[in-house]
Each structure stands twice: as structure tokens, then as C-alpha cells.
Short mmCIF file of C-alpha atoms and ligand atoms in Angstrom, two decimals:
data_model
loop_
_atom_site.label_atom_id
_atom_site.label_comp_id
_atom_site.label_asym_id
_atom_site.label_seq_id
_atom_site.Cartn_x
_atom_site.Cartn_y
_atom_site.Cartn_z
CA MET A 1262 -8.50 21.48 -23.01
CA THR A 1263 -7.27 21.71 -19.60
CA GLU A 1264 -8.53 25.07 -19.89
CA GLY A 1265 -12.12 23.40 -21.06
CA MET A 1266 -12.70 21.10 -17.73
CA ASN A 1267 -11.66 24.28 -14.62
CA ASN A 1268 -13.90 26.03 -16.38
CA SER A 1269 -16.87 23.78 -16.17
CA THR A 1270 -15.92 21.89 -12.69
CA GLU A 1271 -19.74 23.46 -11.83
CA ASN A 1272 -21.57 21.06 -14.00
CA ALA A 1273 -18.37 18.06 -14.26
CA ASN A 1274 -21.11 15.67 -13.98
CA GLU A 1275 -23.48 16.39 -16.70
CA THR A 1276 -20.61 17.78 -19.31
CA LYS A 1277 -18.87 14.49 -18.80
CA SER A 1278 -20.19 11.73 -21.21
CA ARG A 1279 -21.23 16.04 -23.28
CA ASN A 1280 -20.33 16.03 -26.70
CA SER A 1281 -19.41 19.79 -27.30
CA PHE A 1282 -18.52 21.62 -30.56
CA THR A 1283 -14.78 21.98 -30.80
CA GLY A 1284 -14.89 25.70 -31.01
CA SER A 1285 -16.93 28.89 -31.50
CA ILE A 1286 -16.66 28.11 -35.89
CA GLY A 1287 -18.10 25.57 -35.39
CA PHE A 1288 -20.69 26.15 -33.22
CA VAL A 1289 -21.27 29.51 -35.26
CA LEU A 1290 -22.05 27.84 -38.49
CA ALA A 1291 -24.15 24.80 -37.12
CA ALA A 1292 -26.25 27.30 -36.29
CA ALA A 1293 -26.57 29.24 -39.27
CA GLY A 1294 -26.69 26.19 -40.31
CA SER A 1295 -29.68 25.43 -38.80
CA ALA A 1296 -30.93 29.13 -38.78
CA VAL A 1297 -30.28 28.69 -42.73
CA GLY A 1298 -33.10 26.85 -44.51
CA LEU A 1299 -36.12 26.86 -46.66
CA GLY A 1300 -37.41 29.78 -45.34
CA ASN A 1301 -34.69 31.53 -46.30
CA ILE A 1302 -35.31 30.60 -49.88
CA TRP A 1303 -39.37 30.31 -50.44
CA ARG A 1304 -40.25 33.35 -48.24
CA PHE A 1305 -37.98 35.69 -47.74
CA PRO A 1306 -37.54 36.72 -51.19
CA TYR A 1307 -41.23 36.44 -51.72
CA LEU A 1308 -41.82 38.60 -48.63
CA ALA A 1309 -39.63 41.12 -49.64
CA ALA A 1310 -40.80 41.20 -53.03
CA ARG A 1311 -44.46 42.11 -52.36
CA ASP A 1312 -43.81 44.56 -49.64
CA GLY A 1313 -42.05 47.49 -50.62
CA GLY A 1314 -39.28 46.17 -51.46
CA GLY A 1315 -36.69 47.85 -49.03
CA LEU A 1316 -39.31 48.87 -46.36
CA PHE A 1317 -39.59 45.00 -45.00
CA LEU A 1318 -36.14 44.60 -45.93
CA VAL A 1319 -35.28 47.52 -43.01
CA ILE A 1320 -37.77 46.49 -40.81
CA TYR A 1321 -36.29 43.38 -41.17
CA LEU A 1322 -33.25 44.33 -40.41
CA VAL A 1323 -34.06 45.90 -37.40
CA LEU A 1324 -35.72 43.05 -35.32
CA ALA A 1325 -33.27 41.08 -36.43
CA LEU A 1326 -31.16 43.42 -34.22
CA THR A 1327 -33.04 43.35 -31.38
CA PHE A 1328 -35.94 41.35 -31.26
CA GLY A 1329 -34.00 38.75 -33.04
CA PHE A 1330 -31.16 38.31 -31.22
CA THR A 1331 -33.07 39.05 -27.96
CA LEU A 1332 -34.74 35.51 -27.87
CA LEU A 1333 -31.56 33.77 -30.03
CA THR A 1334 -28.70 35.16 -27.21
CA SER A 1335 -31.69 33.65 -24.16
CA GLU A 1336 -32.18 30.55 -25.85
CA VAL A 1337 -27.85 29.28 -26.40
CA ALA A 1338 -27.75 31.36 -23.51
CA ILE A 1339 -30.24 28.42 -21.85
CA GLY A 1340 -28.81 25.69 -23.06
CA ARG A 1341 -25.35 26.62 -22.12
CA MET A 1342 -25.80 27.85 -18.65
CA THR A 1343 -28.03 24.02 -17.88
CA LYS A 1344 -26.46 22.13 -20.62
CA GLN A 1345 -29.80 20.29 -20.71
CA SER A 1346 -31.81 19.74 -23.59
CA PRO A 1347 -34.72 22.15 -24.59
CA LEU A 1348 -37.06 19.10 -22.62
CA THR A 1349 -35.17 19.47 -19.47
CA ALA A 1350 -33.57 22.87 -19.42
CA TYR A 1351 -35.67 25.48 -18.06
CA ASN A 1352 -37.54 23.15 -15.47
CA ARG A 1353 -34.19 23.83 -14.22
CA LEU A 1354 -34.09 26.92 -14.30
CA SER A 1355 -36.97 27.28 -12.47
CA LYS A 1356 -39.22 24.41 -10.94
CA GLY A 1357 -42.84 25.07 -12.41
CA PHE A 1358 -41.71 25.79 -16.70
CA LYS A 1359 -41.54 21.47 -17.03
CA PRO A 1360 -44.66 22.66 -19.59
CA LEU A 1361 -42.76 25.29 -21.14
CA GLY A 1362 -39.49 22.24 -21.57
CA ILE A 1363 -42.37 20.10 -22.86
CA MET A 1364 -43.44 22.22 -25.81
CA ALA A 1365 -39.99 23.35 -26.79
CA CYS A 1366 -39.42 19.74 -27.26
CA ILE A 1367 -43.26 18.88 -28.86
CA VAL A 1368 -41.96 21.57 -31.65
CA PRO A 1369 -39.25 19.54 -33.42
CA MET A 1370 -41.20 16.81 -33.24
CA MET A 1371 -43.63 18.08 -35.24
CA ILE A 1372 -41.82 19.81 -37.87
CA MET A 1373 -39.31 16.89 -38.27
CA PRO A 1374 -41.96 14.89 -40.42
CA TYR A 1375 -43.18 17.77 -42.60
CA TYR A 1376 -39.58 18.89 -43.74
CA CYS A 1377 -38.41 15.33 -44.21
CA VAL A 1378 -41.50 15.24 -46.71
CA ILE A 1379 -40.70 18.50 -48.27
CA GLY A 1380 -36.84 17.94 -48.21
CA GLY A 1381 -37.59 14.52 -50.40
CA TRP A 1382 -39.33 16.47 -52.87
CA VAL A 1383 -35.85 18.39 -53.14
CA VAL A 1384 -34.40 15.32 -53.22
CA LYS A 1385 -36.89 14.78 -56.28
CA TYR A 1386 -36.19 18.21 -57.69
CA PHE A 1387 -32.21 17.43 -57.59
CA LEU A 1388 -32.20 14.05 -59.13
CA ALA A 1389 -34.39 15.04 -61.66
CA PHE A 1390 -32.55 18.34 -62.73
CA LEU A 1391 -28.64 16.15 -62.13
CA THR A 1392 -30.38 13.68 -64.71
CA GLY A 1393 -31.06 16.39 -67.46
CA SER A 1394 -34.72 16.06 -67.21
CA GLY A 1395 -35.26 19.46 -65.72
CA THR A 1396 -37.82 20.24 -68.25
CA ALA A 1397 -40.08 17.84 -67.14
CA ALA A 1398 -40.06 19.50 -63.83
CA ALA A 1399 -41.46 22.25 -65.52
CA GLU A 1400 -44.47 21.06 -67.30
CA ASP A 1401 -47.69 22.19 -65.60
CA GLY A 1402 -49.08 19.60 -63.27
CA TYR A 1403 -46.03 17.82 -62.88
CA PHE A 1404 -45.71 19.13 -58.84
CA GLY A 1405 -49.21 18.24 -58.41
CA GLY A 1406 -48.54 14.53 -60.26
CA PHE A 1407 -45.14 14.12 -58.04
CA ILE A 1408 -46.95 14.98 -54.61
CA THR A 1409 -50.03 12.81 -55.45
CA ASP A 1410 -48.64 9.83 -56.49
CA THR A 1411 -48.02 6.95 -53.59
CA SER A 1412 -44.44 5.63 -53.34
CA THR A 1413 -41.80 8.11 -54.96
CA PRO A 1414 -42.78 10.91 -52.21
CA VAL A 1415 -42.57 8.61 -49.48
CA ALA A 1416 -39.18 6.93 -51.14
CA MET A 1417 -37.53 10.56 -51.38
CA THR A 1418 -39.08 11.20 -47.76
CA ILE A 1419 -37.15 7.97 -46.61
CA VAL A 1420 -33.94 9.03 -48.86
CA PHE A 1421 -33.73 12.98 -46.96
CA LEU A 1422 -34.65 11.43 -43.25
CA LEU A 1423 -31.94 8.65 -43.19
CA LEU A 1424 -29.43 11.51 -44.87
CA THR A 1425 -30.45 13.55 -41.56
CA MET A 1426 -30.64 10.22 -39.19
CA VAL A 1427 -26.39 9.30 -40.10
CA VAL A 1428 -25.39 12.73 -39.68
CA VAL A 1429 -26.79 13.51 -36.28
CA LEU A 1430 -25.25 9.25 -35.97
CA GLY A 1431 -22.35 10.81 -35.39
CA GLY A 1432 -22.98 12.65 -32.90
CA VAL A 1433 -22.07 16.93 -32.17
CA ASP A 1434 -18.52 17.58 -33.22
CA LYS A 1435 -17.80 14.34 -35.81
CA GLY A 1436 -21.37 14.39 -37.37
CA ILE A 1437 -23.16 18.00 -37.00
CA GLU A 1438 -19.83 20.03 -37.12
CA ARG A 1439 -17.89 18.35 -39.08
CA PHE A 1440 -21.38 17.66 -41.50
CA SER A 1441 -21.79 21.97 -41.24
CA LYS A 1442 -18.65 22.42 -41.81
CA VAL A 1443 -18.51 21.18 -44.88
CA VAL A 1444 -22.27 22.12 -46.14
CA MET A 1445 -22.16 26.07 -45.06
CA PRO A 1446 -19.12 27.18 -47.02
CA LEU A 1447 -20.31 25.11 -50.26
CA LEU A 1448 -23.70 26.85 -49.69
CA VAL A 1449 -22.23 29.59 -49.64
CA ILE A 1450 -20.23 29.93 -52.99
CA LEU A 1451 -23.31 28.45 -54.49
CA ILE A 1452 -25.47 30.80 -53.51
CA VAL A 1453 -23.11 33.48 -54.43
CA ALA A 1454 -22.36 31.90 -57.43
CA ILE A 1455 -25.84 31.40 -58.78
CA SER A 1456 -27.01 35.14 -57.98
CA ILE A 1457 -24.44 36.47 -60.70
CA PHE A 1458 -25.89 34.33 -62.54
CA ALA A 1459 -28.78 35.24 -62.40
CA LEU A 1460 -27.78 39.21 -62.59
CA THR A 1461 -26.70 38.91 -65.58
CA ILE A 1462 -29.45 37.40 -67.23
CA SER A 1463 -31.92 39.48 -69.43
CA TYR A 1464 -35.07 37.76 -71.74
CA THR A 1465 -37.65 39.20 -74.57
CA ASP A 1466 -40.92 38.35 -74.24
CA GLU A 1467 -43.54 37.55 -76.39
CA ALA A 1468 -44.50 40.93 -76.56
CA GLY A 1469 -41.23 42.15 -77.36
CA THR A 1470 -40.11 43.33 -73.86
CA VAL A 1471 -36.50 42.96 -72.97
CA ARG A 1472 -36.54 42.67 -68.39
CA THR A 1473 -33.19 41.89 -67.57
CA GLY A 1474 -31.80 41.01 -64.16
CA LEU A 1475 -31.29 44.24 -62.17
CA GLU A 1476 -34.84 45.84 -62.97
CA GLY A 1477 -35.58 42.55 -60.90
CA LEU A 1478 -33.04 43.17 -58.19
CA LYS A 1479 -34.44 46.73 -57.69
CA VAL A 1480 -37.85 45.56 -57.10
CA MET A 1481 -36.17 43.77 -54.22
CA VAL A 1482 -34.49 46.23 -52.44
CA VAL A 1483 -35.68 49.36 -53.59
CA PRO A 1484 -38.75 50.62 -50.70
CA ASP A 1485 -41.71 51.17 -52.71
CA LEU A 1486 -43.64 53.32 -50.25
CA SER A 1487 -46.64 54.31 -53.03
CA GLY A 1488 -49.85 53.41 -50.80
CA LEU A 1489 -48.18 52.83 -47.32
CA THR A 1490 -50.62 52.90 -44.91
CA VAL A 1491 -50.34 52.09 -41.54
CA ARG A 1492 -52.36 49.49 -41.67
CA SER A 1493 -49.87 48.26 -44.22
CA PHE A 1494 -46.67 48.98 -42.10
CA PHE A 1495 -48.53 46.97 -39.38
CA SER A 1496 -48.70 43.96 -41.77
CA THR A 1497 -45.27 44.10 -42.95
CA LEU A 1498 -44.28 44.38 -39.65
CA MET A 1499 -46.00 41.23 -38.58
CA ASP A 1500 -44.91 39.67 -41.83
CA ALA A 1501 -40.63 40.67 -40.72
CA MET A 1502 -41.57 39.24 -37.65
CA GLY A 1503 -43.29 36.13 -38.71
CA GLN A 1504 -40.49 35.60 -40.38
CA LEU A 1505 -37.64 36.65 -38.86
CA PHE A 1506 -38.88 34.12 -35.53
CA TYR A 1507 -38.49 30.88 -38.25
CA SER A 1508 -36.14 31.59 -40.00
CA LEU A 1509 -34.14 31.78 -36.96
CA SER A 1510 -34.70 28.91 -35.95
CA ILE A 1511 -36.00 29.79 -32.22
CA ALA A 1512 -39.23 29.02 -30.17
CA MET A 1513 -38.02 25.45 -30.99
CA GLY A 1514 -35.43 24.16 -28.61
CA ILE A 1515 -33.10 24.13 -30.94
CA MET A 1516 -31.04 26.98 -30.30
CA VAL A 1517 -31.19 26.06 -26.52
CA ALA A 1518 -30.12 21.77 -27.71
CA TYR A 1519 -26.82 24.02 -29.61
CA GLY A 1520 -26.56 26.34 -26.56
CA SER A 1521 -25.83 22.84 -24.92
CA TYR A 1522 -22.76 21.79 -26.88
CA MET A 1523 -20.88 25.55 -26.70
CA ARG A 1524 -17.45 25.70 -25.11
CA ASP A 1525 -17.69 27.95 -22.08
CA GLU A 1526 -14.71 29.50 -23.21
CA ASP A 1527 -16.08 30.39 -26.44
CA ASN A 1528 -17.84 34.23 -27.12
CA LEU A 1529 -21.67 33.39 -27.03
CA SER A 1530 -22.27 37.21 -28.29
CA ARG A 1531 -19.75 37.16 -30.78
CA SER A 1532 -21.11 34.42 -31.52
CA ILE A 1533 -24.13 35.48 -32.01
CA GLY A 1534 -23.84 38.36 -33.92
CA GLN A 1535 -22.17 36.12 -36.47
CA ILE A 1536 -25.46 33.98 -36.92
CA GLU A 1537 -27.92 37.13 -37.47
CA VAL A 1538 -25.16 38.19 -40.16
CA PHE A 1539 -25.44 34.53 -41.26
CA ASP A 1540 -29.22 34.29 -41.60
CA THR A 1541 -30.53 37.59 -42.44
CA GLY A 1542 -26.74 38.35 -45.58
CA ILE A 1543 -27.94 34.70 -47.06
CA ALA A 1544 -32.07 35.17 -47.14
CA PHE A 1545 -30.54 38.52 -49.03
CA LEU A 1546 -28.93 37.15 -50.63
CA ALA A 1547 -31.41 34.11 -51.95
CA GLY A 1548 -33.78 37.22 -53.08
CA VAL A 1549 -31.20 38.46 -55.00
CA MET A 1550 -30.44 34.45 -56.72
CA ILE A 1551 -34.37 34.52 -57.56
CA ILE A 1552 -36.09 37.27 -57.72
CA PRO A 1553 -34.47 38.69 -60.59
CA ALA A 1554 -34.78 35.20 -62.57
CA VAL A 1555 -38.57 35.24 -61.93
CA TYR A 1556 -38.71 38.84 -62.74
CA VAL A 1557 -36.86 38.66 -65.98
CA PHE A 1558 -38.87 35.38 -67.42
CA MET A 1559 -42.33 36.06 -65.68
CA GLY A 1560 -42.73 39.27 -65.44
CA ARG A 1561 -43.93 40.95 -62.32
CA GLU A 1562 -47.33 37.76 -62.22
CA GLY A 1563 -44.38 35.36 -61.15
CA MET A 1564 -43.62 37.05 -58.29
CA GLU A 1565 -47.16 35.56 -56.67
CA ALA A 1566 -45.52 32.68 -55.50
CA SER A 1567 -44.25 32.09 -52.07
CA GLY A 1568 -43.54 28.55 -50.80
CA PRO A 1569 -43.53 25.72 -52.62
CA GLY A 1570 -45.89 26.92 -55.77
CA LEU A 1571 -42.25 29.06 -55.99
CA MET A 1572 -39.75 26.80 -55.39
CA PHE A 1573 -41.11 23.58 -57.00
CA VAL A 1574 -43.87 25.38 -60.15
CA SER A 1575 -42.41 28.83 -60.62
CA LEU A 1576 -38.84 28.28 -60.71
CA PRO A 1577 -38.10 25.18 -62.76
CA LYS A 1578 -39.98 26.97 -65.34
CA VAL A 1579 -37.60 29.80 -65.34
CA PHE A 1580 -35.20 26.89 -65.67
CA ALA A 1581 -36.47 25.40 -68.66
CA ARG A 1582 -36.10 29.15 -70.54
CA MET A 1583 -33.08 29.56 -69.72
CA GLY A 1584 -32.54 26.79 -72.08
CA THR A 1585 -29.31 24.12 -72.11
CA ILE A 1586 -28.17 26.19 -69.22
CA GLY A 1587 -31.40 25.26 -67.11
CA ASN A 1588 -30.73 21.84 -66.06
CA PHE A 1589 -27.40 22.79 -64.86
CA ILE A 1590 -28.43 25.37 -62.81
CA GLY A 1591 -31.31 23.76 -61.72
CA ALA A 1592 -29.54 20.85 -60.43
CA LEU A 1593 -27.20 23.50 -58.67
CA PHE A 1594 -29.80 25.66 -57.61
CA PHE A 1595 -31.75 22.36 -56.15
CA ALA A 1596 -28.48 21.17 -54.48
CA LEU A 1597 -28.23 24.12 -52.35
CA VAL A 1598 -31.66 23.93 -51.64
CA LEU A 1599 -31.24 20.39 -49.94
CA PHE A 1600 -27.77 21.67 -47.94
CA ALA A 1601 -29.55 24.23 -46.30
CA ALA A 1602 -32.66 21.54 -45.68
CA LEU A 1603 -30.49 19.11 -44.36
CA THR A 1604 -28.09 21.26 -41.74
CA SER A 1605 -31.17 22.34 -40.68
CA SER A 1606 -33.06 19.00 -40.05
CA VAL A 1607 -30.05 17.61 -38.27
CA SER A 1608 -30.97 20.20 -36.04
CA ILE A 1609 -34.30 19.46 -35.71
CA LEU A 1610 -33.75 15.57 -35.02
CA GLU A 1611 -31.09 16.59 -32.75
CA ALA A 1612 -32.82 19.15 -30.26
CA ILE A 1613 -34.98 15.96 -30.14
CA VAL A 1614 -32.36 13.43 -29.59
CA SER A 1615 -30.50 15.59 -26.78
CA SER A 1616 -34.01 15.64 -24.96
CA PHE A 1617 -34.05 11.71 -24.99
CA MET A 1618 -30.42 11.07 -24.36
CA ASP A 1619 -31.47 13.32 -21.68
CA GLN A 1620 -34.96 12.80 -19.33
CA PHE A 1621 -35.11 9.91 -20.32
CA LYS A 1622 -30.72 8.63 -20.09
CA MET A 1623 -30.96 6.91 -23.64
CA LYS A 1624 -27.99 6.38 -25.43
CA ARG A 1625 -26.91 8.21 -29.07
CA VAL A 1626 -28.32 5.84 -31.45
CA SER A 1627 -31.36 4.61 -29.93
CA ALA A 1628 -32.34 8.70 -28.97
CA THR A 1629 -32.17 8.55 -32.42
CA MET A 1630 -33.34 5.58 -34.51
CA THR A 1631 -36.74 6.02 -31.94
CA GLU A 1632 -37.10 9.82 -33.31
CA GLY A 1633 -36.46 8.09 -37.09
CA VAL A 1634 -39.68 5.65 -36.24
CA ILE A 1635 -41.78 8.38 -35.27
CA ALA A 1636 -40.45 10.77 -37.76
CA LEU A 1637 -41.19 8.56 -40.49
CA ILE A 1638 -45.16 7.42 -39.06
CA PHE A 1639 -45.98 11.06 -39.51
CA GLY A 1640 -43.98 11.58 -42.28
CA LEU A 1641 -46.27 9.09 -44.39
CA LEU A 1642 -49.59 10.75 -43.02
CA VAL A 1643 -48.34 13.62 -44.80
CA CYS A 1644 -47.12 11.80 -48.06
CA PHE A 1645 -50.93 11.26 -47.88
CA GLY A 1646 -52.59 13.88 -46.72
CA TYR A 1647 -51.75 14.64 -50.73
CA ASN A 1648 -53.44 11.26 -51.73
CA LYS A 1649 -54.57 8.47 -50.03
CA LEU A 1650 -56.13 10.85 -46.81
CA TYR A 1651 -57.09 13.62 -48.96
CA PHE A 1652 -59.39 16.23 -47.46
CA GLU A 1653 -59.69 20.22 -47.13
CA VAL A 1654 -60.32 22.25 -44.01
CA GLU A 1655 -59.64 25.73 -43.61
CA LEU A 1656 -57.19 27.47 -41.31
CA PRO A 1657 -58.57 29.93 -38.64
CA ASN A 1658 -55.96 32.41 -40.84
CA GLY A 1659 -58.17 31.90 -43.56
CA ALA A 1660 -55.53 28.93 -45.65
CA ILE A 1661 -57.23 25.86 -47.01
CA ALA A 1662 -55.12 23.31 -45.47
CA GLN A 1663 -53.92 19.45 -46.02
CA ILE A 1664 -51.94 17.56 -43.36
CA LEU A 1665 -48.50 18.90 -43.62
CA ASP A 1666 -50.38 22.68 -43.41
CA ILE A 1667 -52.21 21.70 -40.65
CA MET A 1668 -48.72 20.70 -38.56
CA ASP A 1669 -46.89 23.47 -39.59
CA TYR A 1670 -49.43 26.30 -38.25
CA VAL A 1671 -49.74 24.57 -35.41
CA SER A 1672 -46.48 24.56 -34.45
CA ASN A 1673 -45.11 27.92 -36.00
CA ASN A 1674 -48.18 30.46 -35.87
CA LEU A 1675 -49.63 28.54 -32.28
CA LEU A 1676 -46.76 26.65 -30.27
CA MET A 1677 -43.85 28.58 -31.25
CA PRO A 1678 -45.33 32.16 -30.40
CA ILE A 1679 -46.16 30.83 -26.98
CA VAL A 1680 -42.79 29.17 -26.34
CA ALA A 1681 -41.39 32.43 -27.32
CA ILE A 1682 -43.62 34.26 -25.03
CA LEU A 1683 -42.88 31.59 -22.03
CA THR A 1684 -39.14 32.03 -22.30
CA CYS A 1685 -39.50 35.80 -22.17
CA LEU A 1686 -41.45 35.45 -18.74
CA LEU A 1687 -38.85 33.05 -17.80
CA ILE A 1688 -35.83 35.46 -18.41
CA GLY A 1689 -37.40 38.76 -17.63
CA TRP A 1690 -39.32 38.37 -14.59
CA ILE A 1691 -39.13 35.17 -12.55
CA ILE A 1692 -34.70 34.89 -12.78
CA GLY A 1693 -34.22 38.03 -14.18
CA PRO A 1694 -31.94 38.87 -17.39
CA ASP A 1695 -28.80 39.50 -14.60
CA LYS A 1696 -28.68 36.24 -14.95
CA ILE A 1697 -28.21 35.83 -19.03
CA ILE A 1698 -26.33 38.30 -18.66
CA GLY A 1699 -23.63 36.98 -16.22
CA GLU A 1700 -23.60 33.91 -18.70
CA ILE A 1701 -22.78 36.35 -21.60
CA THR A 1702 -20.28 37.85 -19.91
CA LYS A 1703 -19.24 35.53 -17.44
CA ASN A 1704 -15.10 34.97 -18.77
CA GLY A 1705 -15.32 38.88 -19.12
CA GLU A 1706 -16.52 39.22 -22.61
CA SER A 1707 -17.83 42.48 -23.38
CA PHE A 1708 -22.13 42.62 -23.37
CA ARG A 1709 -22.86 46.13 -25.39
CA ARG A 1710 -26.42 45.06 -26.06
CA ARG A 1711 -27.53 44.89 -22.35
CA GLY A 1712 -29.56 47.50 -21.49
CA LEU A 1713 -31.47 46.89 -25.04
CA TYR A 1714 -31.65 43.14 -23.93
CA LYS A 1715 -33.21 44.02 -20.61
CA VAL A 1716 -35.51 46.29 -21.66
CA MET A 1717 -36.55 43.90 -25.25
CA VAL A 1718 -36.48 40.43 -23.03
CA ARG A 1719 -38.36 41.87 -19.96
CA PHE A 1720 -41.42 44.60 -22.14
CA VAL A 1721 -40.82 44.68 -26.33
CA ALA A 1722 -40.25 41.07 -26.94
CA PRO A 1723 -43.56 40.07 -24.86
CA VAL A 1724 -45.98 41.99 -26.30
CA MET A 1725 -45.16 42.21 -29.85
CA LEU A 1726 -45.81 38.37 -29.47
CA VAL A 1727 -48.50 38.55 -27.98
CA VAL A 1728 -49.79 40.86 -30.78
CA LEU A 1729 -48.47 38.33 -33.16
CA LEU A 1730 -50.19 35.37 -31.92
CA LEU A 1731 -53.25 37.49 -31.84
CA LYS A 1732 -53.16 37.78 -35.34
CA ALA A 1733 -52.35 33.93 -36.41
CA ILE A 1734 -55.15 32.49 -34.20
CA GLY A 1735 -57.34 35.36 -36.24
CA ILE A 1736 -58.72 38.01 -33.78
CA ILE A 1737 -56.78 41.04 -34.81
N1 LIG B 875 -34.86 28.35 -40.32
C1 LIG B 875 -34.87 27.31 -41.42
C2 LIG B 875 -35.77 28.47 -41.67
O1 LIG B 875 -34.75 29.78 -42.45
C3 LIG B 875 -36.61 26.34 -41.07
C4 LIG B 875 -35.64 25.52 -39.47
C5 LIG B 875 -37.96 25.32 -38.93
C6 LIG B 875 -34.95 24.78 -39.01
C7 LIG B 875 -37.74 24.18 -38.22
C8 LIG B 875 -35.15 24.00 -38.03
C9 LIG B 875 -36.26 23.76 -37.46
O2 LIG B 875 -35.89 27.42 -43.03
#
């Protein structure tokens, strides 16, 4: 305790009232909780199966250890160095960067409402399988019927939002850390157990074809290089980068907020390594859990779905075909997804709450309540986007969108790359990477990827991000 106080004397005024994680395990589990979310479960497995199996996995891994590591390290270090929220941290480092702070706070504010709506869908499916009505959830039209309903999705969204608020109201150590320490180990146990089960199943379809879980696994891990062209390689690369970005929860202020609660004496670069392993490991296991099951019961065509279609339409059908055990496996699966989504939404809310607290000197309770109301209002709009306020627009990337998709597109495809580009600029060219390296090694810790970090943050990452942004707006 006294050691911690000595180390942070330079920030004494600000740290006095600032919560912190009690140790590096608390920080790593909370940050990994943020990183592991719907993206790991409904997008990663699908991309891996679609984009040439093992090839995608290798590219993803290389990017995680270079590009992902650079952005994650930068954000956590900015947080710990300034002991400030995303809204106030960047202009501490350089005066002109207030707009970056504002953007880094707007991103989680945009994500929060629709993340709660999707979280509400998860609550609904969890309850359906728990109460034994999984078969009904597997019927055609169930999902469409549910989201176009005007009351149940709203009720479920409120349940999910309240659960998130309760954790955040508990504070950093007694709320977020304590919750992550219980939920993350449970999540690992569930995902390992369901993966093992998925690998042991087999099914004979109407045509008499027998398909096994192990064959399904091959689709995901064995590289399929047939038809590989420069163009397809490029698009795999961009898919992996976009996925990584979202998956590590970077460019939305979250890691700055969590970094600001990290103790000065904890080893920053080692913690980053652990978060990378956690996030990538869970994404891979999600693939092992989902791809074989979908392949066995639905064949290759079944693997076309991703996102909500995979989770709320295909997988319930898979569980229904499992017979009586399907309800039980389905309930376990949606419990797991609920845990993953909750630890992520907690982190989104905390990024906003910490910003309100630092900028407007609000108390935790009023900051949480304020954002709760804002999220609820926009959450209602998202829910009504499927019924009362239904419309269709085409996004620059060709997708047909409702309110939820528009918010998702603007935050993920436009704002997040911009936040990340500006962060690289700030660190690489304004304050210099040595400042960050100094923060990482301030207690004499080693930082092995130092050279890599410098090159990445100044040159490679910004260029890659600009390409990603141009692709998102349909220019290339
Ligand atoms: N990183 C989370 C995932 O992989 C998603 C997330 C998005 C988390 C936004 C927080 C905020 O699903």
C-alpha cells in the first residue's frame, strides 16, 4: 500500500480520490473481460471459416502481436500516465488534442445503447433455453418475431442495462474487478466444456451423410490456399485487422480508462501480453465451439451466417437438433455469451462514467445514472428501429441498415479508425514513443518489443489504419 503511494506522488492530487484495481490480475481480467465479447463469439469463428481457415488465423495472430499490441499498449500507457479518463487524457499530453478526447468518449456513448439492446436479446435467449423452450427459439421466424415486438426487447434491454449499471456503481475494485474475477474464470470453464462437447458430436443428415465435429474443426484450422490471390489476401488482411481492432476494445477510450486505474507498480507490458493471449485464445476456442457444431448439423451452407444471424438463428437450430441435451447446452452457451457481453458493456459504461467524473467532477452515482438515462433513450430508438421506426438505408459498404447498423457503422468503421490514427499521430509524432516506453519501463521492467513498438506506432499502424478507413468508406 505505502509502496503504491510513493510511486504515484507526482499524481498525488488526482489519485487520492481515484479508484484503482487492486493488482495486476484484477486489471488483466477486467481488460480481458472488455476484450472478450460478442465479436469473439459471433464474428471471429465465421471469418476464420470463411477466409481460408488457418491462413486467417496466422494473419490474425501476427497482427495481434504487432498492430494490436501497439494500440493496446499505447492506450493503457496513456491512461496510466495521465490518470485521466478518455475525455480528458489526450489533451493532458498535448493541448490541441481535446477533440480526440471528445471523439474517444463519443464512441462508447454510441456503442452503449445498441450493445445493451443486443445484450437484451442474449438475456431473452438465455431465459428461453433455461426454461426449456429452446425448440420454440429454433423455429423459423422466432428471431424476427421477437425483435419486431414492441415490448419484450425493450424490457430485456432494460434488464441488461441495469445489470451493467449495478456493476459499475460498485466502483473499480469492488464492482468491476470483483465481477470480472468471478465471471471470467466461469467463462473459460464454460467455453472449454462446450468446445470439448462440440468436438465429440456427429450427425447423419437426410441424405445419409455422416458429419463429425472433428471434420468441422478442419474447416477452421487447415489453411485453404486454393483460389488465393493478391486481392483475396488483401481482403483477408483487412478482415483480420478490422476484427482485431474491435476485438481488443481499442480506439473507444476503454483501455485508457482501465489504464488509468492500473497501479503504477504493476508490469504494464506483461499485462498487455496476457490480455492478447486471453482475447485471442477465447476467440479461437469460440471457433472450436461453434464451427464444428454448425458444420455437423447444418453442413457447409450453415456456416454462411455471422453476427446476429449466427447467434440467434443458426445456433438455436443447432441446439434443437441436438435433442434433449440441446436445451441444456443452449442455456450454458447463452450464459457464456451473457457473461462475455456483460464484462464488455461494463467497460463501455466505465469509459463514459470516468469521463463524466473527470470532466464534470460528477460523483460515480450521478455519472452512472446520467449515462444510464442516455443509453436508455437511444436504446429505445434502436429497439423501435425494428418496428415503429422501421426504415432501410444502404450504407457506403453496401449493407442494408436499420438504426442499430447505422450506429454500429459510424462508431466502428468511421470513428474508431480515426481515433486510432490520431492516437498514433499523437504518440508517434507529437509526444514521441519514448514517453510511452518510459511509462512502461519506469520501474525497471524490460520491454522486449520496444523497437517494434516505435516502428509500428509511427509508420506501419497509421498507414494500415488509413487503408482500413478508406476501405470502410468504400473508396478502395
Ligand atoms: N471487444 C468486444 C468484443 O470482442 C466488443 C466491444 C465493443 C467491447 C465495444 C467493448 C466495447 O466483442
